[in-house]
Amino acid sequence: MNQMTPPPKIEIIPSSAPFSEAQRSWLNGFFAGLLSTEGPTALSAEQGAAVLQGPAGDGDDGEAPWHDQTMPISDRMKLAAGRPLRRRMMAAMAQQDCGQCGYNCHDYSEAIAGKTEARLNLCVPGGKETARMLKTLHEELEKAPASTGLAAAPAAAAPAVAAEPGRSRDNPVTATFVSRRLLNKPGSEKETWHIDFDLSGAGLDYVVGDSFGIFARNDVGHVDQIIALLGASHTTKVRGRTLREVLIDDVSLAPAPDSLFELLSFIAGGALREKARALAQGEDPDGDAATLDVMAALQKFSGVRPHPEAFVEALEPLQPRLYSISSSHNATPGKLSLTVDCVRYVIGKRKRLGLASTFLAERINPGDEVKVYVQKAHGFALPRDPNTPIIMIGPGTGVAPFRAFLLDRKATGAPGRNWLFFGHQRSDCDFFYADELNALKTSGVLTRLSLAWSRDGDRRFYVQDRMRELGREVWTWLADGANLYICGDAKRMAKDVERALVDIVAQFGARSTDEAVQFVADLKKKGRFQQDVY
């Protein structure tokens, strides 16, 4: 029998192409198979994808143990050490999956590593720490040899598809501001507003659990103070517009970016130059780096006056702010509501203002149009089965999406039971939507309403304390298949609530602590435990 002559090796992908030898070999085989009529390709598509993702043993098991909003970035990076570059990029992000960047954390990192997203400063919750780490990792990506470039990222990112209007931060629409009303009563230490928008002209709808992106504008008075510190005129032309217009609409005046300190270091002399250079490198020579917004930076280097155009180019773009939607499109089509804490605080002798919260609370008037978009929720939604009972834990403004859930279940006639845990400081002035919630309870839509007030008694009492008091009933609901939701502060409240939940499962579910932890982890994997935390 004659020995068969092996087919000639086909070189479709040249050796000069930016692929590793293994990736080039697979691509040659893949395309040869497509062009051949003699049989299938040597590897399956799944095997090929594995090659393109990087060699076996690259340190990536597909898990993301750093995906925890409460974990400091230093700890997240330690957990990601030794992983592929794209995974370390994910660990650098704030882990909130909030969508402000237009992605979730995983997809944002994949887009950067795959070079389909060049912007490294989109992670608003991560702030300067995340931006600095992404810059460092991106430099590592740029320095990687061409032959190993695809070992750090997917081989071929899908081409970007333009989102339909109003569905992305990159393609906003305009909505009309309708009204605001204060939710706190006299005596409260807080300032929380119910905000209404009209979406009918924007052609937008949404589902409960989604968030609403607002492109707020900087305060004119604040902008004029900055222009005065620059020694410039507000009519100076920058980017084809006036300096005042650009500072109001286009750039962030919040934490001073490293690039501003770099600019100041080029202009300053002597000790000021060294101080600006240190700040640009993430150091803190005077112990005040965390308090330096753009205006404070100019005041700190008061003798240094950059040219307005260079100054603007050194600033970060103005980012949208996301808020949980507190209304239901099914209940009030064309209308959208938010529940917003107004942020005001003092550093030194200067009052600082939250950009979007004070924009909504005082700087926008009924009838004004605002650039907005709806951000689809990542894993935070009502159960598909309307019969499924739900437990909602939302103190303070965390009640926002749960007001939406309840209004939606009422509008759709969903028969599932609903239990809300709400808490705040004082019952007489901080009980948001009290009349609405009591009416929903009277009508039977809200099965249980459990309240916790941290300043009403001699000791602090929070929603997690109320949960423990009612632990047997919480366990019974979970055993009956209830979904559990948390909305609010990630670093304290959410951790404390989850700890209480583990204790409840252990005590009333007759499990060890380790078994209770695993039970809660399984709830998350099954989508029965969902969080919208920040």
Short mmCIF file of C-alpha atoms in Angstrom, two decimals:
data_model
loop_
_atom_site.label_atom_id
_atom_site.label_comp_id
_atom_site.label_asym_id
_atom_site.label_seq_id
_atom_site.Cartn_x
_atom_site.Cartn_y
_atom_site.Cartn_z
CA MET A 1 0.00 0.00 0.00
CA ASN A 2 1.43 3.35 -0.98
CA GLN A 3 2.02 5.85 1.85
CA MET A 4 -0.07 9.00 1.45
CA THR A 5 1.83 12.20 0.88
CA PRO A 6 0.90 14.83 3.47
CA PRO A 7 -0.75 17.92 2.04
CA PRO A 8 1.44 20.98 1.71
CA LYS A 9 1.33 23.41 4.62
CA ILE A 10 -0.82 26.37 3.68
CA GLU A 11 0.38 29.77 4.93
CA ILE A 12 -2.63 32.06 4.75
CA ILE A 13 -1.59 34.12 7.79
CA PRO A 14 1.95 35.43 7.15
CA SER A 15 4.65 35.18 9.81
CA SER A 16 4.73 38.97 10.01
CA ALA A 17 1.13 39.11 11.26
CA PRO A 18 0.71 40.10 14.95
CA PHE A 19 -0.15 36.61 16.25
CA SER A 20 1.67 34.08 18.39
CA GLU A 21 2.86 30.91 16.65
CA ALA A 22 0.01 28.91 18.18
CA GLN A 23 -2.58 31.49 17.11
CA ARG A 24 -1.12 31.74 13.60
CA SER A 25 -1.08 27.95 13.27
CA TRP A 26 -4.72 27.68 14.27
CA LEU A 27 -5.81 30.53 11.98
CA ASN A 28 -3.94 28.94 9.05
CA GLY A 29 -5.68 25.66 9.74
CA PHE A 30 -9.06 27.30 10.19
CA PHE A 31 -8.96 29.23 6.92
CA ALA A 32 -7.40 26.28 5.09
CA GLY A 33 -10.35 24.21 6.25
CA LEU A 34 -12.79 26.80 5.02
CA LEU A 35 -11.12 26.80 1.60
CA SER A 36 -10.71 23.03 1.45
CA THR A 37 -13.30 20.57 0.19
CA GLU A 38 -11.56 17.55 1.71
CA GLY A 39 -12.73 17.77 5.31
CA PRO A 40 -13.34 19.81 8.44
CA THR A 41 -10.88 22.14 10.07
CA ALA A 42 -8.34 20.69 12.43
CA LEU A 43 -9.81 22.39 15.52
CA SER A 44 -13.31 23.27 16.57
CA ALA A 45 -14.31 26.89 16.95
CA GLU A 46 -14.20 26.43 20.73
CA GLN A 47 -10.64 25.07 20.53
CA GLY A 48 -9.64 27.96 18.31
CA ALA A 49 -11.11 30.48 20.72
CA ALA A 50 -9.10 28.87 23.51
CA VAL A 51 -5.92 29.36 21.51
CA LEU A 52 -6.74 32.98 20.81
CA GLN A 53 -7.51 33.66 24.46
CA GLY A 54 -3.98 32.64 25.40
CA PRO A 55 -1.99 29.52 26.22
CA ALA A 56 -3.15 26.99 28.75
CA GLY A 57 -1.95 27.74 32.22
CA ASP A 58 -2.16 31.51 31.73
CA GLY A 59 -3.42 31.85 35.30
CA ASP A 60 -7.06 32.52 34.39
CA ASP A 61 -9.65 30.07 35.65
CA GLY A 62 -12.58 32.22 34.55
CA GLU A 63 -13.44 33.20 38.12
CA ALA A 64 -13.35 36.79 39.40
CA PRO A 65 -12.78 36.67 43.18
CA TRP A 66 -12.07 40.41 43.12
CA HIS A 67 -15.60 41.22 41.91
CA ASP A 68 -16.61 42.77 45.24
CA GLN A 69 -17.56 46.44 45.52
CA THR A 70 -16.42 46.57 49.16
CA MET A 71 -12.85 45.42 48.45
CA PRO A 72 -10.05 48.04 48.23
CA ILE A 73 -8.33 48.24 44.86
CA SER A 74 -5.03 47.08 46.39
CA ASP A 75 -6.67 43.84 47.55
CA ARG A 76 -8.40 43.36 44.20
CA MET A 77 -5.14 43.71 42.33
CA LYS A 78 -3.47 41.16 44.63
CA LEU A 79 -6.21 38.65 43.83
CA ALA A 80 -5.75 39.30 40.12
CA ALA A 81 -1.96 39.01 40.21
CA GLY A 82 -0.69 36.56 37.62
CA ARG A 83 -3.91 36.68 35.60
CA PRO A 84 -4.08 37.82 31.96
CA LEU A 85 -3.93 41.56 31.41
CA ARG A 86 -7.63 41.89 30.58
CA ARG A 87 -8.51 40.26 33.94
CA ARG A 88 -6.24 42.61 35.86
CA MET A 89 -7.94 45.48 34.06
CA MET A 90 -11.28 44.21 35.32
CA ALA A 91 -9.92 44.01 38.88
CA ALA A 92 -8.88 47.68 38.64
CA MET A 93 -12.51 48.74 38.18
CA ALA A 94 -14.96 49.55 40.96
CA GLN A 95 -16.83 46.22 40.58
CA GLN A 96 -20.24 47.87 40.76
CA ASP A 97 -21.40 46.87 37.26
CA CYS A 98 -23.21 50.19 37.42
CA GLY A 99 -23.08 50.83 33.66
CA GLN A 100 -21.88 54.45 33.91
CA CYS A 101 -19.00 53.53 31.61
CA GLY A 102 -21.48 52.04 29.13
CA TYR A 103 -20.41 48.48 29.97
CA ASN A 104 -20.26 46.17 32.95
CA CYS A 105 -16.81 45.78 34.56
CA HIS A 106 -15.96 42.61 32.64
CA ASP A 107 -16.95 44.01 29.25
CA TYR A 108 -15.21 47.36 29.81
CA SER A 109 -11.95 45.54 30.55
CA GLU A 110 -12.38 43.32 27.48
CA ALA A 111 -13.02 46.37 25.30
CA ILE A 112 -9.88 48.15 26.55
CA ALA A 113 -7.72 45.05 26.23
CA GLY A 114 -9.17 44.36 22.79
CA LYS A 115 -8.43 47.97 21.78
CA THR A 116 -12.02 48.75 20.82
CA GLU A 117 -12.27 51.26 23.71
CA ALA A 118 -9.53 53.86 24.11
CA ARG A 119 -11.06 55.80 27.01
CA LEU A 120 -9.53 54.78 30.34
CA ASN A 121 -11.39 57.24 32.55
CA LEU A 122 -14.99 56.06 32.26
CA CYS A 123 -15.19 54.25 35.62
CA VAL A 124 -16.77 57.02 37.68
CA PRO A 125 -17.05 55.02 40.96
CA GLY A 126 -13.40 53.95 40.68
CA GLY A 127 -12.22 57.54 40.31
CA LYS A 128 -8.53 58.39 40.06
CA GLU A 129 -7.35 55.09 41.56
CA THR A 130 -8.96 53.10 38.78
CA ALA A 131 -7.88 55.54 36.06
CA ARG A 132 -4.26 55.39 37.26
CA MET A 133 -4.22 51.61 37.40
CA LEU A 134 -5.81 51.30 33.96
CA LYS A 135 -3.23 53.71 32.57
CA THR A 136 -0.41 51.57 33.98
CA LEU A 137 -1.95 48.35 32.64
CA HIS A 138 -2.61 49.97 29.26
CA GLU A 139 1.05 50.92 29.03
CA GLU A 140 1.84 47.26 29.65
CA LEU A 141 -0.53 46.34 26.82
CA GLU A 142 1.13 48.80 24.46
CA LYS A 143 4.60 47.49 25.31
CA ALA A 144 3.65 43.84 24.83
CA PRO A 145 5.37 42.23 21.80
CA ALA A 146 3.11 41.90 18.79
CA SER A 147 3.49 38.12 18.91
CA THR A 148 1.84 37.99 22.32
CA GLY A 149 -0.64 40.82 21.99
CA LEU A 150 -3.64 38.57 21.64
CA ALA A 151 -2.69 36.47 24.64
CA ALA A 152 -4.02 39.29 26.78
CA ALA A 153 -7.31 39.88 25.02
CA PRO A 154 -9.91 38.24 22.81
CA ALA A 155 -8.62 37.74 19.29
CA ALA A 156 -11.26 39.71 17.50
CA ALA A 157 -13.62 42.09 19.21
CA ALA A 158 -16.98 42.51 17.60
CA PRO A 159 -17.34 45.82 15.78
CA ALA A 160 -19.08 48.46 17.82
CA VAL A 161 -22.75 48.79 17.05
CA ALA A 162 -24.24 52.22 17.55
CA ALA A 163 -26.85 52.04 20.27
CA GLU A 164 -30.26 53.35 19.41
CA PRO A 165 -30.94 56.88 20.66
CA GLY A 166 -31.29 57.15 24.41
CA ARG A 167 -29.85 53.67 25.13
CA SER A 168 -26.23 54.65 25.66
CA ARG A 169 -24.14 57.39 27.22
CA ASP A 170 -22.65 57.88 23.74
CA ASN A 171 -26.03 58.49 22.12
CA PRO A 172 -28.21 60.45 24.57
CA VAL A 173 -31.55 62.11 23.87
CA THR A 174 -33.29 65.03 25.54
CA ALA A 175 -35.98 64.67 28.19
CA THR A 176 -37.98 67.41 29.88
CA PHE A 177 -37.60 68.16 33.57
CA VAL A 178 -41.09 68.36 35.09
CA SER A 179 -40.84 68.93 38.84
CA ARG A 180 -39.16 68.21 42.15
CA ARG A 181 -40.47 67.79 45.67
CA LEU A 182 -38.64 67.43 48.95
CA LEU A 183 -39.17 64.05 50.59
CA ASN A 184 -37.81 65.00 54.03
CA LYS A 185 -39.88 66.89 56.57
CA PRO A 186 -38.58 69.65 58.88
CA GLY A 187 -36.04 68.35 61.37
CA SER A 188 -34.28 66.02 58.98
CA GLU A 189 -30.50 66.10 58.60
CA LYS A 190 -30.87 65.01 54.99
CA GLU A 191 -32.06 66.63 51.76
CA THR A 192 -33.69 64.11 49.44
CA TRP A 193 -35.74 64.98 46.37
CA HIS A 194 -38.30 63.19 44.26
CA ILE A 195 -37.57 64.20 40.65
CA ASP A 196 -39.97 63.80 37.70
CA PHE A 197 -39.12 63.74 33.98
CA ASP A 198 -41.32 63.61 30.89
CA LEU A 199 -39.99 61.08 28.36
CA SER A 200 -42.81 61.36 25.83
CA GLY A 201 -40.82 63.62 23.51
CA ALA A 202 -37.75 61.41 23.78
CA GLY A 203 -39.50 58.23 22.72
CA LEU A 204 -37.89 56.34 25.60
CA ASP A 205 -39.24 53.54 27.72
CA TYR A 206 -37.58 51.39 30.38
CA VAL A 207 -38.15 48.44 32.68
CA VAL A 208 -37.93 48.56 36.45
CA GLY A 209 -34.41 47.93 37.64
CA ASP A 210 -32.90 50.08 34.89
CA SER A 211 -30.98 53.26 35.67
CA PHE A 212 -31.26 56.77 34.25
CA GLY A 213 -28.20 58.64 33.03
CA ILE A 214 -28.14 62.42 33.48
CA PHE A 215 -25.72 64.79 31.80
CA ALA A 216 -25.65 67.52 34.42
CA ARG A 217 -24.02 70.89 33.88
CA ASN A 218 -21.51 72.61 36.13
CA ASP A 219 -22.66 75.52 38.27
CA VAL A 220 -22.11 78.90 36.57
CA GLY A 221 -20.88 80.54 39.79
CA HIS A 222 -18.33 77.79 40.30
CA VAL A 223 -17.18 78.11 36.70
CA ASP A 224 -16.76 81.88 36.98
CA GLN A 225 -14.59 81.46 40.10
CA ILE A 226 -12.32 79.12 38.16
CA ILE A 227 -12.10 81.55 35.24
CA ALA A 228 -11.09 84.28 37.70
CA LEU A 229 -8.34 82.03 39.12
CA LEU A 230 -7.05 81.56 35.57
CA GLY A 231 -7.01 85.34 35.08
CA ALA A 232 -8.98 84.81 31.88
CA SER A 233 -12.15 86.16 30.32
CA HIS A 234 -15.25 84.02 30.17
CA THR A 235 -15.55 84.93 26.47
CA THR A 236 -12.11 83.51 25.60
CA LYS A 237 -12.53 81.11 22.67
CA VAL A 238 -11.74 77.46 23.37
CA ARG A 239 -12.75 74.60 21.08
CA GLY A 240 -14.75 77.08 19.02
CA ARG A 241 -16.89 78.14 21.99
CA THR A 242 -16.50 80.45 24.96
CA LEU A 243 -14.41 79.28 27.90
CA ARG A 244 -17.45 79.59 30.16
CA GLU A 245 -19.59 77.36 27.89
CA VAL A 246 -16.90 74.68 27.70
CA LEU A 247 -16.38 74.67 31.47
CA ILE A 248 -20.12 74.43 32.10
CA ASP A 249 -20.93 71.69 29.60
CA ASP A 250 -17.85 69.70 28.65
CA VAL A 251 -15.33 69.09 31.44
CA SER A 252 -15.27 67.73 34.97
CA LEU A 253 -14.40 70.16 37.76
CA ALA A 254 -14.45 67.46 40.43
CA PRO A 255 -11.24 65.64 41.52
CA ALA A 256 -8.29 67.31 39.80
CA PRO A 257 -6.83 64.83 37.29
CA ASP A 258 -3.15 63.89 37.17
CA SER A 259 -2.93 65.60 33.79
CA LEU A 260 -3.76 68.96 35.39
CA PHE A 261 -0.90 68.58 37.87
CA GLU A 262 1.37 67.58 34.99
CA LEU A 263 0.43 70.83 33.23
CA LEU A 264 1.03 72.85 36.39
CA SER A 265 4.43 71.19 36.85
CA PHE A 266 5.48 72.40 33.38
CA ILE A 267 4.62 75.99 34.26
CA ALA A 268 5.55 76.21 37.95
CA GLY A 269 9.05 76.69 39.22
CA GLY A 270 11.12 75.47 42.14
CA ALA A 271 9.34 73.71 44.99
CA LEU A 272 5.93 74.17 43.37
CA ARG A 273 7.11 72.26 40.32
CA GLU A 274 8.23 69.33 42.45
CA LYS A 275 4.98 69.37 44.40
CA ALA A 276 2.86 69.38 41.23
CA ARG A 277 5.00 66.60 39.77
CA ALA A 278 4.52 64.51 42.92
CA LEU A 279 0.74 65.00 42.78
CA ALA A 280 0.74 64.01 39.10
CA GLN A 281 2.40 60.73 40.06
CA GLY A 282 -0.24 59.91 42.67
CA GLU A 283 1.79 61.07 45.67
CA ASP A 284 0.43 63.23 48.48
CA PRO A 285 3.16 65.66 49.59
CA ASP A 286 0.92 67.84 51.78
CA GLY A 287 -1.71 65.31 52.87
CA ASP A 288 -4.49 67.06 50.97
CA ALA A 289 -4.54 65.23 47.62
CA ALA A 290 -7.96 63.67 48.29
CA THR A 291 -9.53 67.12 48.71
CA LEU A 292 -8.13 68.73 45.57
CA ASP A 293 -10.80 69.35 42.99
CA VAL A 294 -9.95 71.57 40.01
CA MET A 295 -10.66 74.82 41.85
CA ALA A 296 -8.71 73.75 44.94
CA ALA A 297 -5.77 72.76 42.73
CA LEU A 298 -5.71 76.22 41.13
CA GLN A 299 -5.89 77.81 44.58
CA LYS A 300 -3.04 75.60 45.82
CA PHE A 301 -0.90 76.76 42.88
CA SER A 302 -2.34 80.26 42.87
CA GLY A 303 0.67 81.87 41.21
CA VAL A 304 0.53 79.46 38.28
CA ARG A 305 -1.87 80.40 35.50
CA PRO A 306 -2.08 77.96 32.60
CA HIS A 307 -3.36 79.12 29.22
CA PRO A 308 -7.15 78.49 29.04
CA GLU A 309 -6.86 76.16 26.07
CA ALA A 310 -4.12 74.05 27.69
CA PHE A 311 -6.09 74.09 30.95
CA VAL A 312 -9.24 72.73 29.29
CA GLU A 313 -7.29 70.02 27.48
CA ALA A 314 -5.81 68.89 30.82
CA LEU A 315 -9.26 68.25 32.32
CA GLU A 316 -11.34 65.09 32.16
CA PRO A 317 -14.58 64.98 30.14
CA LEU A 318 -17.75 65.62 32.15
CA GLN A 319 -19.24 62.21 32.92
CA PRO A 320 -22.94 61.40 33.17
CA ARG A 321 -24.37 60.35 36.54
CA LEU A 322 -26.60 57.30 36.96
CA TYR A 323 -29.61 57.04 39.26
CA SER A 324 -31.89 54.11 40.02
CA ILE A 325 -35.29 54.68 38.46
CA SER A 326 -38.04 54.89 41.08
CA SER A 327 -41.07 54.65 38.78
CA SER A 328 -42.69 52.08 36.50
CA HIS A 329 -43.30 52.61 32.79
CA ASN A 330 -46.19 50.16 33.05
CA ALA A 331 -47.79 52.33 35.73
CA THR A 332 -47.05 55.78 34.24
CA PRO A 333 -46.06 55.51 30.56
CA GLY A 334 -43.89 58.38 29.34
CA LYS A 335 -43.00 59.47 32.87
CA LEU A 336 -39.87 58.71 34.88
CA SER A 337 -38.99 59.43 38.50
CA LEU A 338 -35.79 59.49 40.52
CA THR A 339 -35.08 59.63 44.26
CA VAL A 340 -31.97 61.75 44.81
CA ASP A 341 -29.94 62.64 47.90
CA CYS A 342 -28.57 66.16 47.56
CA VAL A 343 -24.84 66.19 48.29
CA ARG A 344 -23.40 69.23 50.06
CA TYR A 345 -20.34 69.28 52.30
CA VAL A 346 -17.60 71.62 53.49
CA ILE A 347 -13.84 71.20 53.12
CA GLY A 348 -11.88 73.94 54.83
CA LYS A 349 -14.06 77.00 54.47
CA ARG A 350 -15.44 76.12 51.08
CA LYS A 351 -18.79 74.47 50.43
CA ARG A 352 -18.62 71.62 47.91
CA LEU A 353 -21.65 70.54 45.88
CA GLY A 354 -22.51 67.23 44.30
CA LEU A 355 -22.65 67.91 40.58
CA ALA A 356 -25.80 66.08 39.46
CA SER A 357 -27.68 66.12 42.76
CA THR A 358 -27.57 69.91 43.14
CA PHE A 359 -28.21 70.30 39.41
CA LEU A 360 -31.47 68.39 39.90
CA ALA A 361 -32.27 69.98 43.26
CA GLU A 362 -31.81 73.63 42.38
CA ARG A 363 -30.20 74.51 39.03
CA ILE A 364 -32.74 73.11 36.61
CA ASN A 365 -36.22 74.53 36.07
CA PRO A 366 -39.50 72.92 34.97
CA GLY A 367 -39.62 72.74 31.19
CA ASP A 368 -35.83 72.60 30.79
CA GLU A 369 -34.42 69.88 28.56
CA VAL A 370 -31.58 67.64 29.69
CA LYS A 371 -29.43 65.09 27.86
CA VAL A 372 -30.31 61.64 29.22
CA TYR A 373 -30.24 57.93 28.47
CA VAL A 374 -31.57 54.70 29.94
CA GLN A 375 -28.92 52.26 31.16
CA LYS A 376 -30.14 48.68 31.03
CA ALA A 377 -29.68 46.87 34.34
CA HIS A 378 -27.07 44.16 34.69
CA GLY A 379 -28.72 41.42 36.72
CA PHE A 380 -31.18 43.54 38.71
CA ALA A 381 -34.78 42.92 37.72
CA LEU A 382 -38.08 41.52 38.88
CA PRO A 383 -38.36 37.74 38.59
CA ARG A 384 -39.78 36.47 35.32
CA ASP A 385 -42.45 34.52 37.16
CA PRO A 386 -44.88 37.11 38.60
CA ASN A 387 -45.84 34.60 41.30
CA THR A 388 -42.35 34.64 42.83
CA PRO A 389 -42.28 36.39 46.22
CA ILE A 390 -39.66 39.12 46.67
CA ILE A 391 -37.84 40.58 49.69
CA MET A 392 -36.46 44.09 49.16
CA ILE A 393 -33.94 45.81 51.46
CA GLY A 394 -33.54 49.49 50.59
CA PRO A 395 -32.78 52.08 53.27
CA GLY A 396 -32.65 55.76 52.34
CA THR A 397 -32.57 56.37 48.60
CA GLY A 398 -32.10 52.62 48.23
CA VAL A 399 -35.89 52.45 48.27
CA ALA A 400 -35.95 53.92 44.72
CA PRO A 401 -35.99 50.74 42.61
CA PHE A 402 -38.30 49.02 45.10
CA ARG A 403 -40.89 51.76 44.78
CA ALA A 404 -40.64 51.00 41.05
CA PHE A 405 -40.95 47.24 41.65
CA LEU A 406 -44.10 47.70 43.74
CA LEU A 407 -45.73 50.12 41.30
CA ASP A 408 -44.93 47.75 38.44
CA ARG A 409 -46.33 44.70 40.22
CA LYS A 410 -49.48 46.65 41.01
CA ALA A 411 -49.84 47.82 37.39
CA THR A 412 -49.34 44.32 35.96
CA GLY A 413 -51.39 42.53 38.58
CA ALA A 414 -48.49 40.29 39.61
CA PRO A 415 -49.75 37.99 42.40
CA GLY A 416 -46.36 37.39 44.07
CA ARG A 417 -45.95 38.52 47.69
CA ASN A 418 -43.80 41.61 48.37
CA TRP A 419 -41.84 42.44 51.53
CA LEU A 420 -39.99 45.74 51.91
CA PHE A 421 -37.40 46.62 54.55
CA PHE A 422 -36.93 50.39 54.68
CA GLY A 423 -34.88 52.42 57.12
CA HIS A 424 -33.51 55.90 57.68
CA GLN A 425 -32.64 58.20 60.56
CA ARG A 426 -35.97 59.42 61.98
CA SER A 427 -39.47 58.13 61.45
CA ASP A 428 -41.18 61.53 61.71
CA CYS A 429 -39.13 63.28 59.00
CA ASP A 430 -37.33 60.62 56.93
CA PHE A 431 -40.07 58.16 55.99
CA PHE A 432 -39.96 58.55 52.20
CA TYR A 433 -43.18 57.78 50.29
CA ALA A 434 -44.95 56.93 53.55
CA ASP A 435 -48.45 57.58 52.18
CA GLU A 436 -47.77 55.56 49.02
CA LEU A 437 -46.28 52.62 50.88
CA ASN A 438 -49.05 52.53 53.45
CA ALA A 439 -51.64 52.62 50.65
CA LEU A 440 -49.88 49.75 48.86
CA LYS A 441 -49.92 47.82 52.13
CA THR A 442 -53.63 48.50 52.64
CA SER A 443 -54.39 47.35 49.09
CA GLY A 444 -52.43 44.14 49.60
CA VAL A 445 -49.75 44.84 47.00
CA LEU A 446 -47.17 45.32 49.76
CA THR A 447 -47.50 42.20 51.89
CA ARG A 448 -45.11 43.31 54.63
CA LEU A 449 -43.44 46.62 55.49
CA SER A 450 -40.64 46.44 58.05
CA LEU A 451 -39.08 49.70 59.23
CA ALA A 452 -35.87 50.61 61.04
CA TRP A 453 -34.93 54.05 62.40
CA SER A 454 -31.34 54.65 63.46
CA ARG A 455 -31.87 57.87 65.45
CA ASP A 456 -35.25 57.32 67.11
CA GLY A 457 -34.02 55.36 70.11
CA ASP A 458 -31.11 55.15 72.50
CA ARG A 459 -29.21 52.78 70.22
CA ARG A 460 -28.63 52.71 66.49
CA PHE A 461 -31.04 50.33 64.79
CA TYR A 462 -30.71 49.42 61.12
CA VAL A 463 -32.45 47.29 58.48
CA GLN A 464 -30.11 44.37 59.17
CA ASP A 465 -31.18 44.47 62.82
CA ARG A 466 -34.83 44.31 61.78
CA MET A 467 -34.01 41.39 59.51
CA ARG A 468 -32.47 39.48 62.39
CA GLU A 469 -35.55 40.15 64.54
CA LEU A 470 -37.72 38.67 61.78
CA GLY A 471 -35.22 36.00 60.80
CA ARG A 472 -37.59 33.06 61.00
CA GLU A 473 -40.05 34.72 58.60
CA VAL A 474 -37.21 35.78 56.25
CA TRP A 475 -36.03 32.17 56.12
CA THR A 476 -39.57 30.94 55.46
CA TRP A 477 -39.90 33.30 52.49
CA LEU A 478 -36.54 32.16 51.12
CA ALA A 479 -37.54 28.53 51.57
CA ASP A 480 -40.71 29.34 49.62
CA GLY A 481 -38.57 30.51 46.68
CA ALA A 482 -38.40 34.26 47.32
CA ASN A 483 -35.90 36.45 45.49
CA LEU A 484 -33.96 38.89 47.68
CA TYR A 485 -32.79 42.35 46.60
CA ILE A 486 -30.50 44.97 48.15
CA CYS A 487 -30.11 48.56 47.03
CA GLY A 488 -27.91 51.20 48.64
CA ASP A 489 -24.49 51.68 50.15
CA ALA A 490 -22.01 48.98 49.12
CA LYS A 491 -19.30 49.43 51.72
CA ARG A 492 -21.40 49.27 54.89
CA MET A 493 -25.08 48.52 54.49
CA ALA A 494 -24.84 45.83 51.83
CA LYS A 495 -22.08 43.99 53.72
CA ASP A 496 -24.04 44.16 56.98
CA VAL A 497 -27.24 42.94 55.33
CA GLU A 498 -25.46 40.02 53.70
CA ARG A 499 -23.85 39.11 57.03
CA ALA A 500 -27.29 39.17 58.66
CA LEU A 501 -28.66 36.99 55.88
CA VAL A 502 -25.91 34.40 56.45
CA ASP A 503 -26.74 34.39 60.18
CA ILE A 504 -30.43 33.92 59.44
CA VAL A 505 -29.77 31.02 57.07
CA ALA A 506 -27.47 29.38 59.62
CA GLN A 507 -29.88 29.76 62.54
CA PHE A 508 -33.22 29.03 60.95
CA GLY A 509 -32.01 26.84 58.09
CA ALA A 510 -30.06 24.61 60.50
CA ARG A 511 -26.76 25.04 58.67
CA SER A 512 -23.18 25.65 59.69
CA THR A 513 -21.74 29.08 58.95
CA ASP A 514 -19.82 27.70 55.96
CA GLU A 515 -22.97 26.04 54.64
CA ALA A 516 -24.93 29.27 55.13
CA VAL A 517 -22.28 31.22 53.22
CA GLN A 518 -22.51 28.70 50.39
CA PHE A 519 -26.32 28.90 50.44
CA VAL A 520 -26.18 32.68 49.97
CA ALA A 521 -23.56 32.28 47.24
CA ASP A 522 -25.88 29.82 45.48
CA LEU A 523 -28.72 32.34 45.70
CA LYS A 524 -26.50 34.81 43.83
CA LYS A 525 -25.54 32.29 41.16
CA LYS A 526 -29.20 31.43 40.59
CA GLY A 527 -30.18 35.10 40.32
CA ARG A 528 -32.26 34.93 43.49
CA PHE A 529 -30.04 37.42 45.34
CA GLN A 530 -29.48 40.62 43.36
CA GLN A 531 -27.84 43.90 44.32
CA ASP A 532 -27.85 47.47 43.06
CA VAL A 533 -25.20 49.01 45.29
CA TYR A 534 -22.90 51.99 45.03
#
